[in-house]
Coordinates of C-alpha atoms (C1' of nucleotides) in Angstrom, one line a residue:
Chain A
X70 CA 2.4 -16.6 17.8
X71 CA 3.7 -14.5 20.6
X72 CA 6.2 -17.2 21.3
X73 CA 7.4 -17.3 17.9
X74 CA 11.1 -17.1 17.5
X75 CA 13.7 -18.9 15.8
X76 CA 13.7 -21.5 18.5
X77 CA 10.2 -22.2 17.9
X78 CA 10.4 -23.1 14.3
X79 CA 10.5 -26.6 13.2
X80 CA 13.2 -28.0 11.3
X81 CA 13.6 -26.3 8.0
X82 CA 11.9 -28.0 5.2
X83 CA 13.5 -28.9 2.1
X84 CA 12.7 -26.1 -0.3
X85 CA 10.1 -26.8 -2.7
X86 CA 12.6 -26.5 -5.4
X87 CA 14.3 -29.6 -4.0
X88 CA 11.2 -31.6 -4.4
X89 CA 9.4 -32.4 -7.5
X90 CA 6.6 -30.2 -8.5
X91 CA 3.5 -32.0 -9.3
X92 CA 5.4 -35.0 -10.1
X93 CA 7.1 -33.4 -13.0
X94 CA 10.5 -33.8 -11.8
X95 CA 12.8 -31.6 -9.9
X96 CA 13.0 -28.0 -10.7
X97 CA 16.4 -26.9 -11.3
X98 CA 15.9 -23.8 -13.3
X99 CA 15.0 -21.6 -10.5
X100 CA 15.2 -21.6 -6.9
X101 CA 11.7 -21.7 -5.6
X102 CA 12.5 -21.8 -2.0
X103 CA 10.1 -20.1 0.2
X104 CA 10.9 -17.2 2.4
X105 CA 11.2 -19.3 5.3
X106 CA 14.0 -21.0 3.8
X107 CA 15.6 -17.7 2.8
X108 CA 15.4 -16.6 6.3
X109 CA 17.0 -19.6 7.7
X110 CA 19.8 -19.4 5.3
X111 CA 20.2 -15.8 6.0
X112 CA 20.0 -16.3 9.7
X113 CA 22.6 -18.9 9.5
X114 CA 24.9 -16.7 7.5
X115 CA 24.3 -13.8 9.8
X116 CA 24.8 -15.8 12.9
X117 CA 28.1 -17.1 11.8
X118 CA 29.3 -13.8 10.7
X119 CA 28.2 -12.1 13.8
X120 CA 29.7 -14.8 15.9
X121 CA 33.0 -14.6 14.1
X122 CA 32.9 -10.9 14.3
X123 CA 33.9 -11.2 10.7
X124 CA 33.3 -7.9 9.2
X125 CA 35.8 -8.1 6.5
X126 CA 33.2 -9.3 4.1
X127 CA 33.2 -9.0 0.5
X128 CA 30.4 -6.9 -1.0
X129 CA 28.7 -8.8 -3.6
X130 CA 25.5 -7.4 -4.7
X131 CA 24.5 -10.3 -6.7
X132 CA 24.6 -12.8 -4.1
X133 CA 22.7 -10.7 -1.6
X134 CA 20.4 -9.3 -4.1
X135 CA 17.5 -11.6 -3.8
X136 CA 17.7 -12.0 -0.2
X137 CA 17.7 -8.3 0.1
X138 CA 14.8 -8.1 -2.2
X139 CA 13.0 -10.7 -0.3
X140 CA 13.6 -8.9 2.9
X141 CA 12.6 -5.7 1.5
X142 CA 9.5 -6.9 0.0
X143 CA 8.5 -8.5 3.2
X144 CA 7.7 -5.1 4.5
X145 CA 4.9 -4.8 2.2
X146 CA 3.5 -8.1 3.1
X147 CA 0.4 -8.1 5.0
X148 CA 0.1 -11.6 6.1
X149 CA 0.8 -12.4 9.6
X150 CA 2.0 -15.8 9.2
X151 CA 5.0 -17.9 9.8
X152 CA 6.8 -16.6 6.8
X153 CA 6.3 -13.1 7.8
X154 CA 7.5 -13.6 11.2
X155 CA 10.6 -15.2 10.0
X156 CA 11.1 -12.4 7.7
X157 CA 10.7 -10.0 10.5
X158 CA 13.4 -11.8 12.3
X159 CA 15.3 -11.7 9.2
X160 CA 15.0 -8.0 9.1
X161 CA 16.0 -7.8 12.6
X162 CA 19.1 -9.6 11.7
X163 CA 19.6 -7.1 9.0
X164 CA 19.5 -4.4 11.6
X165 CA 22.1 -6.2 13.6
X166 CA 24.2 -6.8 10.6
X167 CA 24.1 -3.2 9.7
X168 CA 25.4 -2.2 13.0
X169 CA 27.9 -4.9 13.2
X170 CA 29.3 -4.4 9.7
X171 CA 28.2 -1.1 8.8
X172 CA 27.0 -2.5 5.7
X173 CA 24.0 -1.2 4.1
X174 CA 21.5 -1.4 2.6
X175 CA 20.1 -4.8 3.2
X176 CA 22.1 -7.8 3.0
X177 CA 24.3 -7.2 0.1
X178 CA 27.4 -6.9 1.9
X179 CA 27.7 -9.7 4.3
X180 CA 28.0 -12.7 2.2
X181 CA 31.3 -14.3 1.5
X182 CA 30.8 -14.9 -2.1
X183 CA 32.5 -18.2 -2.3
X184 CA 31.0 -19.7 0.7
X185 CA 27.7 -18.2 0.0
X186 CA 27.4 -19.4 -3.5
X187 CA 28.8 -22.8 -2.9
X188 CA 27.2 -23.7 0.3
X189 CA 24.5 -21.3 1.2
X190 CA 23.0 -19.7 -1.8
X191 CA 20.6 -22.2 -3.3
X192 CA 20.3 -19.9 -6.3
X193 CA 23.8 -20.2 -7.3
X194 CA 25.0 -22.6 -9.8
X195 CA 27.8 -23.7 -7.5
X196 CA 25.3 -24.6 -4.9
X197 CA 23.4 -26.7 -7.3
X198 CA 26.4 -28.2 -8.7
X199 CA 27.5 -29.1 -5.2
X200 CA 24.5 -31.3 -5.0
X201 CA 23.4 -29.9 -1.8
X202 CA 20.2 -28.6 -3.2
X203 CA 19.1 -32.0 -4.1
X204 CA 20.0 -33.5 -0.9
X205 CA 18.4 -33.2 2.4
X206 CA 18.8 -29.7 3.5
X207 CA 19.4 -30.7 7.1
X208 CA 22.2 -32.8 6.1
X209 CA 23.5 -30.0 3.9
X210 CA 23.6 -27.8 6.9
X211 CA 25.0 -30.5 9.0
X212 CA 27.9 -31.0 6.8
X213 CA 28.5 -27.3 6.4
X214 CA 30.6 -25.8 9.1
X215 CA 29.5 -22.6 7.8
X216 CA 26.0 -23.1 8.8
X217 CA 26.1 -25.2 11.8
X218 CA 23.2 -24.2 13.9
X219 CA 20.1 -24.0 11.9
X220 CA 19.3 -27.6 12.6
X221 CA 16.1 -28.0 14.4
X222 CA 15.1 -24.6 13.4
X223 CA 17.3 -23.0 16.0
X224 CA 19.8 -20.6 14.9
X225 CA 22.4 -20.6 17.6
X226 CA 24.8 -18.9 15.5
X227 CA 23.1 -15.7 15.9
X228 CA 23.9 -14.1 19.1
X229 CA 20.9 -14.3 21.3
X230 CA 20.8 -10.7 22.0
X231 CA 20.5 -9.9 18.4
X232 CA 17.7 -12.1 17.5
X233 CA 15.8 -13.3 20.5
X234 CA 16.4 -11.0 23.3
X235 CA 14.8 -8.0 21.8
X236 CA 11.6 -9.4 20.7
X237 CA 11.3 -11.3 23.9
X238 CA 11.8 -8.2 25.8
X239 CA 9.4 -6.3 23.8
X240 CA 6.8 -8.9 24.2
X241 CA 7.3 -9.2 27.9
X242 CA 7.1 -5.6 28.3
X243 CA 3.9 -5.4 26.4
X244 CA 2.5 -8.0 28.6
X245 CA 3.6 -6.9 32.0
X246 CA 3.4 -3.2 31.5
X247 CA 0.4 -1.2 31.6
X248 CA -0.8 -0.4 28.2
X249 CA -3.6 1.7 27.0
X250 CA -5.4 1.7 23.8
X251 CA -6.7 5.0 22.6
X252 CA -8.7 5.6 19.6
X253 CA -10.0 8.9 18.6
X254 CA -13.3 10.1 17.3
X255 CA -14.0 13.4 16.0
X256 CA -17.2 13.4 17.8
X257 CA -15.5 13.1 21.1
X258 CA -13.4 16.0 20.4
X259 CA -16.2 18.1 19.5
X260 CA -18.3 17.2 22.4
X261 CA -15.4 17.8 24.6
X262 CA -14.4 21.0 23.1
X263 CA -17.6 22.4 22.0
X264 CA -15.9 24.1 19.3
X265 CA -15.1 23.8 15.7
X266 CA -13.5 20.6 15.0
X267 CA -10.2 20.4 13.5
X268 CA -8.3 18.0 11.6
X269 CA -8.1 14.9 13.6
X270 CA -5.6 12.4 12.9
X271 CA -2.6 10.4 13.8
X272 CA 0.7 11.8 14.5
X273 CA 0.2 12.1 18.2
X274 CA 3.8 11.4 18.7
X275 CA 5.6 13.7 16.4
X276 CA 6.6 16.0 19.2
X277 CA 7.7 13.3 21.5
X278 CA 11.2 12.2 21.1
X279 CA 11.1 8.8 22.5
X280 CA 8.2 7.4 20.7
X281 CA 8.2 5.3 17.6
X282 CA 5.7 5.1 14.9
X283 CA 4.2 2.1 13.3
X284 CA 2.7 2.6 10.1
X285 CA 1.1 -0.3 8.4
X286 CA 0.6 -0.3 4.8
X287 CA -2.9 -1.0 4.0
X288 CA -3.0 -0.5 0.3
X289 CA -5.6 1.5 -1.4
X290 CA -7.7 1.7 1.6
X291 CA -5.1 3.6 3.4
X292 CA -6.0 7.0 4.2
X293 CA -3.2 8.4 2.4
X294 CA 0.4 8.8 1.8
X295 CA 0.3 12.1 3.5
X296 CA 0.4 10.5 6.8
X297 CA 3.1 8.1 6.4
X298 CA 5.2 10.8 4.8
X299 CA 4.4 13.1 7.6
X300 CA 5.5 10.5 10.0
X301 CA 8.7 9.9 8.2
X302 CA 9.5 13.5 8.2
X303 CA 8.8 13.8 11.8
X304 CA 10.9 11.0 12.7
X305 CA 13.7 11.6 10.4
X306 CA 14.8 9.3 7.7
X307 CA 15.3 5.9 9.0
X308 CA 18.6 4.2 8.6
X309 CA 19.6 2.0 5.9
X310 CA 17.1 -0.3 4.5
X311 CA 14.4 1.3 6.5
X312 CA 14.4 4.1 4.0
X313 CA 13.2 2.0 1.3
X314 CA 10.7 0.4 3.4
X315 CA 9.2 3.5 4.5
X316 CA 9.1 4.7 1.0
X317 CA 7.3 1.6 0.0
X318 CA 4.9 2.1 2.7
X319 CA 4.3 5.6 1.6
X320 CA 4.1 4.8 -2.0
X321 CA 1.8 2.0 -1.8
X322 CA -1.0 3.9 -0.1
X323 CA -3.1 6.5 -1.6
X324 CA -6.3 8.3 -1.1
X325 CA -9.5 6.8 -1.6
X326 CA -12.5 8.9 -1.1
X327 CA -15.4 6.7 -1.7
X328 CA -18.6 5.9 0.1
X329 CA -18.1 3.3 2.7
X330 CA -20.7 0.8 3.7
X331 CA -22.7 3.5 5.3
X332 CA -22.5 5.6 2.3
X333 CA -20.2 8.0 4.0
X334 CA -17.5 9.5 2.0
X335 CA -14.7 8.5 4.0
X336 CA -11.3 7.0 3.7
X337 CA -11.8 4.4 6.2
X338 CA -11.2 0.8 6.4
X339 CA -7.7 0.3 6.7
X340 CA -5.3 2.8 8.1
X341 CA -4.1 2.0 11.5
X342 CA -1.4 3.9 13.2
X343 CA 0.0 2.5 16.2
X344 CA 2.1 4.6 18.4
X345 CA 4.0 3.3 21.1
X346 CA 5.9 5.1 23.7
X347 CA 8.7 3.0 24.8
X348 CA 11.1 4.2 27.3
X349 CA 13.3 1.3 27.3
X350 CA 13.7 -0.8 24.3
X351 CA 15.7 -3.7 25.4
X352 CA 17.3 -4.4 22.1
X353 CA 21.0 -4.6 22.6
X354 CA 23.5 -2.9 24.6
X355 CA 24.5 -1.1 21.5
X356 CA 22.6 2.0 20.8
X357 CA 19.8 0.7 18.7
X358 CA 18.3 3.5 16.8
X359 CA 16.1 1.5 14.6
X360 CA 13.2 -0.6 15.2
X361 CA 11.6 -1.6 12.0
X362 CA 8.1 -0.8 11.5
X363 CA 7.2 -4.4 10.9
X364 CA 8.4 -5.2 14.2
X365 CA 6.0 -3.0 16.0
X366 CA 3.3 -4.3 13.8
X367 CA 4.3 -7.8 14.7
X368 CA 4.1 -7.3 18.3
X369 CA 1.3 -4.9 18.7
X370 CA -1.1 -5.4 15.9
X371 CA -2.7 -8.3 17.7
X372 CA -4.1 -5.8 20.0
X373 CA -6.1 -3.8 17.6
X374 CA -5.3 -4.2 14.0
X375 CA -5.7 -7.7 13.0
X376 CA -8.6 -7.8 10.9
X377 CA -10.1 -11.1 11.5
X378 CA -13.0 -10.0 13.3
X379 CA -13.6 -11.9 16.3
X380 CA -10.7 -14.1 15.8
X381 CA -8.4 -12.4 18.2
X382 CA -7.2 -14.6 20.8
X383 CA -7.1 -12.0 23.5
X384 CA -10.3 -10.3 22.6
X385 CA -8.7 -7.0 23.0
X386 CA -9.7 -5.8 19.7
X387 CA -13.1 -7.1 19.7
X388 CA -14.0 -5.4 22.8
X389 CA -12.8 -2.1 21.7
X390 CA -14.3 -2.7 18.4
X391 CA -17.7 -3.1 19.9
X392 CA -17.3 -0.1 21.9
X393 CA -16.3 1.9 19.0
X394 CA -19.0 0.7 16.8
X395 CA -21.6 0.6 19.4
X396 CA -21.4 4.2 20.3
X397 CA -21.5 5.4 16.9
X398 CA -19.4 8.4 17.2
X399 CA -19.0 8.8 20.8
X400 CA -15.8 8.4 22.5
X401 CA -13.8 5.7 20.9
X402 CA -11.2 6.1 23.5
X403 CA -10.6 3.6 26.0
X404 CA -8.1 1.6 27.8
X405 CA -7.4 -1.7 26.5
X406 CA -5.7 -3.8 29.1
X407 CA -6.8 -7.3 28.5
X408 CA -3.2 -8.1 28.0
X409 CA -2.4 -6.7 31.3
X410 CA -3.7 -7.0 34.7
X411 CA -1.7 -4.7 36.7
X412 CA -1.7 -1.2 37.7
X413 CA 0.9 1.2 36.8
X414 CA 2.1 3.8 39.0
X415 CA 1.9 7.2 37.5
X416 CA 5.5 7.9 38.1
X417 CA 6.6 4.6 36.9
X418 CA 9.0 4.6 34.1
X419 CA 7.5 1.4 33.0
X420 CA 4.4 3.1 31.9
X421 CA 3.6 2.5 28.3
X422 CA 0.8 4.0 26.4
X423 CA -0.3 2.3 23.4
X424 CA -2.3 4.4 21.0
X425 CA -4.3 3.2 18.2
X426 CA -5.8 5.6 15.7
X427 CA -7.9 4.0 13.1
X428 CA -8.7 5.6 9.9
X429 CA -10.1 8.9 9.0
X430 CA -13.1 10.4 7.6
X431 CA -13.6 13.4 5.5
X432 CA -16.7 15.0 7.1
X433 CA -17.6 17.2 4.3
X434 CA -16.4 17.4 0.8
X435 CA -18.8 18.9 -1.6
X436 CA -18.0 18.6 -5.2
X437 CA -19.3 21.0 -7.7
X438 CA -19.0 19.4 -11.1
X439 CA -20.8 19.5 -14.3
X440 CA -22.7 16.4 -15.3
X441 CA -20.7 16.3 -18.4
X442 CA -17.5 15.7 -16.7
X443 CA -16.1 12.3 -16.6
X444 CA -15.9 10.0 -13.7
X445 CA -12.2 10.2 -13.9
X446 CA -12.1 13.9 -13.5
X447 CA -14.5 13.6 -10.6
X448 CA -12.1 11.3 -9.0
X449 CA -9.3 13.6 -9.7
X450 CA -11.2 16.4 -8.2
X451 CA -11.8 14.6 -5.0
X452 CA -8.3 13.5 -4.9
X453 CA -7.0 17.0 -5.3
X454 CA -9.2 18.3 -2.6
X455 CA -8.3 15.7 -0.1
X456 CA -4.7 15.8 -1.0
X457 CA -4.7 19.5 -0.6
X458 CA -6.2 19.3 2.8
X459 CA -3.2 17.4 4.0
X460 CA -0.7 18.7 1.8
X461 CA -0.5 22.2 3.2
X462 CA 1.3 21.4 6.3
X463 CA -0.3 20.2 9.4
X464 CA 0.6 20.1 13.0
X465 CA -0.6 17.9 15.7
X466 CA -2.6 18.8 18.6
X467 CA -3.4 16.7 21.6
X468 CA -6.6 17.0 23.5
X469 CA -7.0 15.6 27.0
X470 CA -10.3 16.0 28.6
X471 CA -11.2 18.3 25.8
X472 CA -8.4 20.6 26.6
X473 CA -5.7 21.2 24.2
X474 CA -2.3 20.4 25.6
X475 CA 0.1 23.0 24.6
X476 CA 3.1 22.2 26.6
X477 CA 5.0 19.7 24.6
X478 CA 7.4 19.1 27.5
X479 CA 4.9 17.7 29.8
X480 CA 5.1 14.0 30.3
X481 CA 2.1 11.9 29.4
X482 CA 1.5 11.1 32.9
X483 CA 1.5 14.7 33.8
X484 CA -0.8 15.4 31.0
X485 CA -3.1 12.7 32.2
X486 CA -2.5 10.2 29.5
X487 CA -2.1 7.2 31.5
X488 CA -3.7 4.1 32.5
X489 CA -5.5 5.8 35.3
X490 CA -7.1 8.0 32.8
X491 CA -8.1 5.5 30.5
X492 CA -11.7 6.6 30.8
X493 CA -10.7 10.1 30.1
X494 CA -10.8 11.4 26.7
X495 CA -7.8 11.7 24.6
X496 CA -7.8 13.1 21.1
X497 CA -5.4 13.9 18.4
X498 CA -5.9 16.6 16.0
X499 CA -4.3 17.6 12.8
X500 CA -4.7 21.2 12.3
X501 CA -3.7 23.4 9.5
X502 CA -0.6 25.4 10.2
X503 CA -2.4 28.6 10.1
X504 CA -5.7 27.6 11.6
X505 CA -5.8 30.8 13.5
X506 CA -6.0 32.9 10.5
X507 CA -8.9 33.3 8.2
X508 CA -6.8 32.4 5.3
X509 CA -6.6 28.8 4.7
X510 CA -4.2 26.9 2.6
X511 CA -6.9 26.6 0.1
X512 CA -6.9 30.2 -0.8
X513 CA -3.7 29.4 -2.6
X514 CA -5.3 26.8 -4.6
X515 CA -7.3 28.5 -7.2
X516 CA -8.4 25.4 -9.0
X517 CA -9.6 23.9 -5.8
X518 CA -11.5 27.0 -4.9
X519 CA -13.2 27.1 -8.1
X520 CA -14.2 23.5 -7.9
X521 CA -15.1 22.8 -4.4
X522 CA -17.6 24.7 -2.5
X523 CA -18.4 24.1 1.0
X524 CA -22.0 24.9 1.5
X525 CA -24.3 26.3 -1.1
X526 CA -23.9 24.4 -4.2
X527 CA -24.2 26.0 -7.5
X528 CA -27.3 25.1 -9.3
X529 CA -26.8 22.8 -12.2
X530 CA -24.2 21.2 -10.2
X531 CA -24.1 17.7 -9.0
X532 CA -24.2 17.4 -5.3
X533 CA -22.3 14.7 -3.8
X534 CA -23.2 15.9 -0.4
X535 CA -26.1 13.6 0.3
X536 CA -24.3 10.8 1.8
X537 CA -21.9 13.2 3.4
X538 CA -24.7 15.1 5.0
X539 CA -26.3 12.0 6.3
X540 CA -23.0 11.3 7.7
X541 CA -23.2 14.5 9.5
X542 CA -26.4 13.5 11.0
X543 CA -24.6 10.7 12.5
X544 CA -22.2 13.1 14.0
X545 CA -24.4 15.8 15.3
X546 CA -21.6 17.5 17.1
X547 CA -20.1 18.4 13.9
X548 CA -23.3 19.9 12.7
X549 CA -23.5 21.9 15.9
X550 CA -20.1 23.1 15.4
X551 CA -20.8 24.1 11.9
X552 CA -23.6 26.3 13.0
X553 CA -21.7 27.5 15.9
X554 CA -19.1 28.8 13.7
X555 CA -21.4 30.9 11.7
X556 CA -19.5 34.0 12.7
X557 CA -16.3 32.5 11.8
X558 CA -14.9 34.5 9.0
X559 CA -13.9 31.4 7.3
X560 CA -17.5 30.8 6.5
X561 CA -18.1 34.0 4.9
X562 CA -16.4 34.2 1.6
X563 CA -14.3 31.2 1.3
X564 CA -16.2 28.3 2.7
X565 CA -13.7 25.9 1.5
X566 CA -11.2 26.6 4.2
X567 CA -13.5 25.1 6.7
X568 CA -12.9 21.8 5.2
X569 CA -9.4 22.0 6.3
X570 CA -10.4 23.0 9.7
X571 CA -13.1 20.5 10.2
X572 CA -11.8 17.8 8.1
X573 CA -10.6 14.4 8.8
X574 CA -12.1 13.2 11.8
X575 CA -10.7 10.1 13.2
X576 CA -13.4 7.6 13.1
X577 CA -13.6 4.0 13.9
X578 CA -13.5 2.3 10.6
X579 CA -16.1 -0.1 9.6
X580 CA -14.5 -3.2 8.6
X581 CA -16.4 -4.8 5.8
X582 CA -17.5 -8.1 6.8
X583 CA -15.5 -10.9 5.4
X584 CA -13.1 -8.6 3.9
X585 CA -9.6 -9.0 5.1
X586 CA -8.3 -5.7 6.2
X587 CA -5.2 -6.1 4.3
X588 CA -3.8 -8.4 1.8
X589 CA -6.4 -7.2 -0.5
X590 CA -6.7 -9.1 -3.7
X591 CA -7.7 -7.4 -6.8
X592 CA -11.1 -8.1 -7.9
X593 CA -11.4 -10.7 -10.6
X594 CA -12.1 -9.3 -13.9
X595 CA -12.5 -12.0 -16.5
X596 CA -11.3 -11.1 -19.9
X597 CA -14.0 -10.5 -22.4
X598 CA -13.9 -12.0 -25.8
X599 CA -13.1 -8.7 -27.3
X600 CA -10.2 -8.3 -24.9
X601 CA -9.0 -11.7 -25.9
X602 CA -9.3 -10.7 -29.4
X603 CA -7.2 -7.6 -28.8
X604 CA -4.7 -9.6 -26.9
X605 CA -4.4 -12.2 -29.6
X606 CA -4.0 -9.6 -32.2
X607 CA -1.3 -7.9 -30.3
X608 CA 0.6 -11.0 -29.6
X609 CA 0.3 -12.0 -33.2
X610 CA 1.9 -8.8 -34.0
X611 CA 4.5 -8.5 -31.3
X612 CA 5.1 -12.1 -30.4
X613 CA 5.1 -13.5 -26.9
X614 CA 7.4 -12.2 -24.4
X615 CA 6.9 -8.6 -25.0
X616 CA 4.0 -8.1 -22.6
X617 CA 4.9 -4.5 -21.8
X618 CA 4.6 -3.7 -25.5
X619 CA 1.4 -5.7 -25.8
X620 CA 0.1 -3.7 -22.9
X621 CA 0.9 -0.5 -24.6
X622 CA -0.4 -1.5 -27.9
X623 CA -3.6 -3.1 -27.0
X624 CA -4.5 -2.3 -23.4
X625 CA -3.0 1.0 -22.9
X626 CA -6.1 2.5 -21.5
X627 CA -7.2 -0.5 -19.6
X628 CA -5.5 0.5 -16.4
X629 CA -6.6 -2.6 -14.7
X630 CA -4.8 -4.9 -17.1
X631 CA -1.2 -5.0 -16.3
X632 CA 1.3 -6.6 -18.5
X633 CA 1.5 -9.3 -16.0
X634 CA -2.2 -9.8 -16.4
X635 CA -1.8 -10.0 -20.1
X636 CA 0.9 -12.5 -19.8
X637 CA -1.1 -14.5 -17.4
X638 CA -4.1 -14.4 -19.7
X639 CA -2.1 -15.5 -22.6
X640 CA -0.9 -18.4 -20.5
X641 CA -4.4 -19.4 -19.7
X642 CA -5.4 -18.9 -23.3
X643 CA -2.8 -21.3 -24.4
X644 CA -3.9 -23.7 -21.9
X645 CA -7.5 -23.3 -22.8
X646 CA -6.7 -23.8 -26.4
X647 CA -5.0 -27.1 -25.7
X648 CA -7.6 -28.6 -23.6
X649 CA -10.8 -30.1 -24.8
X650 CA -13.7 -27.7 -25.2
X651 CA -15.6 -29.7 -22.5
X652 CA -13.0 -28.8 -20.0
X653 CA -13.1 -25.1 -20.6
X654 CA -14.9 -22.9 -18.3
X655 CA -16.1 -19.4 -18.2
X656 CA -17.1 -17.4 -21.1
X657 CA -16.3 -19.5 -24.2
X658 CA -13.6 -18.2 -26.4
X659 CA -14.3 -18.6 -30.0
X660 CA -12.4 -21.5 -31.4
X661 CA -11.0 -19.3 -34.1
X662 CA -9.3 -17.2 -31.5
X663 CA -8.0 -20.2 -29.7
X664 CA -6.5 -21.4 -32.9
X665 CA -4.8 -18.1 -33.4
X666 CA -3.5 -18.4 -29.9
X667 CA -1.9 -21.7 -30.6
X668 CA -0.5 -20.4 -33.9
X669 CA 1.0 -17.3 -32.3
X670 CA 2.3 -19.4 -29.4
X671 CA 4.0 -21.7 -31.8
X672 CA 5.5 -18.8 -33.6
X673 CA 6.9 -17.8 -30.3
X674 CA 9.1 -14.9 -30.1
X675 CA 9.1 -14.2 -33.8
X676 CA 8.2 -10.6 -32.9
X677 CA 11.1 -10.2 -30.7
X678 CA 13.3 -11.8 -33.3
X679 CA 12.2 -9.3 -35.8
X680 CA 12.9 -6.6 -33.4
X681 CA 16.2 -7.8 -32.4
X682 CA 17.5 -10.3 -34.9
X683 CA 20.1 -12.7 -33.8
Chain B
dC95 C1' 10.9 -2.3 -13.9
dT96 C1' 10.1 -6.5 -17.0
dT97 C1' 9.9 -11.2 -18.0
dA98 C1' 9.0 -15.8 -16.9
dG99 C1' 6.9 -19.3 -14.4
dG100 C1' 5.1 -21.6 -10.5
dG101 C1' 1.2 -21.2 -7.0
Chain C
dC276 C1' -4.5 -13.1 -9.7
dC277 C1' -0.5 -13.5 -6.7
dC278 C1' 4.3 -14.0 -5.9
dT279 C1' 8.9 -13.5 -6.9
dA280 C1' 13.5 -15.0 -8.9
dA281 C1' 16.3 -13.1 -12.4
dG282 C1' 18.0 -10.0 -15.4

DNA sequence: CTTAGGG
DNA sequence: CCCTAAG
């Protein structure tokens, strides 16, 4: 995978759409080409345009739309597969294109509409009419002067420096330079400091100008959007398409405060921040401001973030993983240098430090809630609390050997963050803006204060602290610090603030066995008969094709049923109704319902027709 | 964002 | 359920 590049890809396949699907004949209605194909096409287009220096391109949103969408959506893709890599390259191209043509966002502006539609864009009618879609794609490209170099999977048209040089350089650099993996544990910090822990978290680089942040989207398991957004702010808005990507990354993650496998209330399993300090990014001679997040992920996540436990080729992650888990709360900091074998001179400009901070834990979050409250309000409560912890403005502290580094101008080497110090302890903390004062951000939050109490729980309340406290036992340093801070005024009247000051230890997250870290699939929730009944009734009323309405009418409060789900269910219902009862599986649907399904299906869009006649 | 369809 | 082209 490390050697992946355009050159390494085999000859493009004929898109699926060009073949027959399941022997039912060619699909002409839609272009079903895969992303790989998209990428090759785009790469070809880009290569040609870049080569020609043609920046007098027509802007045609329609022809670029889907490629743009595709590129954009790739960012949220988790799979590290061929397709993704291609798409990363694709995005890389986008970056080059933006610089070359100043067009932005995405790829909406670099297509020559005529050429694109007739020769390149398989989605266009012109293209289909041209017959190229149904012929061998290689030949199509062969015959097209516009796209000469995709053959053999090699895109020569794209200037090498744009596509290949940069990843190559990055890769080489990663390999030959000293790298260090640092993970942080609250316990370390506390042991080192012997004082009250503070918010520990990512963001170690926000004060450093030359570093870049990688934020991987890990869905609901993410520790929270607060971090990505913090990062974004710290780095400034990315250019062009990056904006949207970052937004997506931020949007897609949210808090989850739920017991993990150990029963700890934590927001673990998933969030990985990788921070890379890179002095020289050999991208192009042009000033390259932008490195897409995916890129970092691509080139670095093999070190520590790929989730396939034990499947890492280089074993880097595994070793660190064992170390982390084995020590249960001791220093999860260490050098990871299996990729490297050399020493780095402290003064060397080649020195890179690779930092990996995995997930966070809320050490104590006691909820005081009447038993009559709903689960939903409990969730909201926890959400509020956690969000508030991070929402009040944090800054980042760095601890080396237990000492807080205050001078932001020191270099990492001067500070002792280097390969030579890989056995030393390095910690990152997120602290409240006014951690010095007794007043905490929470004093502003009446509702929170009224709801969440730190220590003594009101009688009649439901304590959720059990698991949390047991968690404390696993992190004795925290407990010590709690008692050590008895005289801290924050304990006196408003215990809650201490949450903010203690909170959010960086902990090694416990990957759930067999659970892929990302690309999480929703749990399967078969429709019950009553749900089917509701669905059928709604469709009978509204007709097919109005799934959003169906959702509102019949499944408005079933948040786990999206209108797509309903549409899919209807699809399977229709199928079920058409097959013999012997072939049906799952909970049997009453034949009467199935009959109604068929009837409603036959009626089709009658509902829509009523709504919008003619 | 919704719809429609293939995977 | 997922993915995603199209609108």
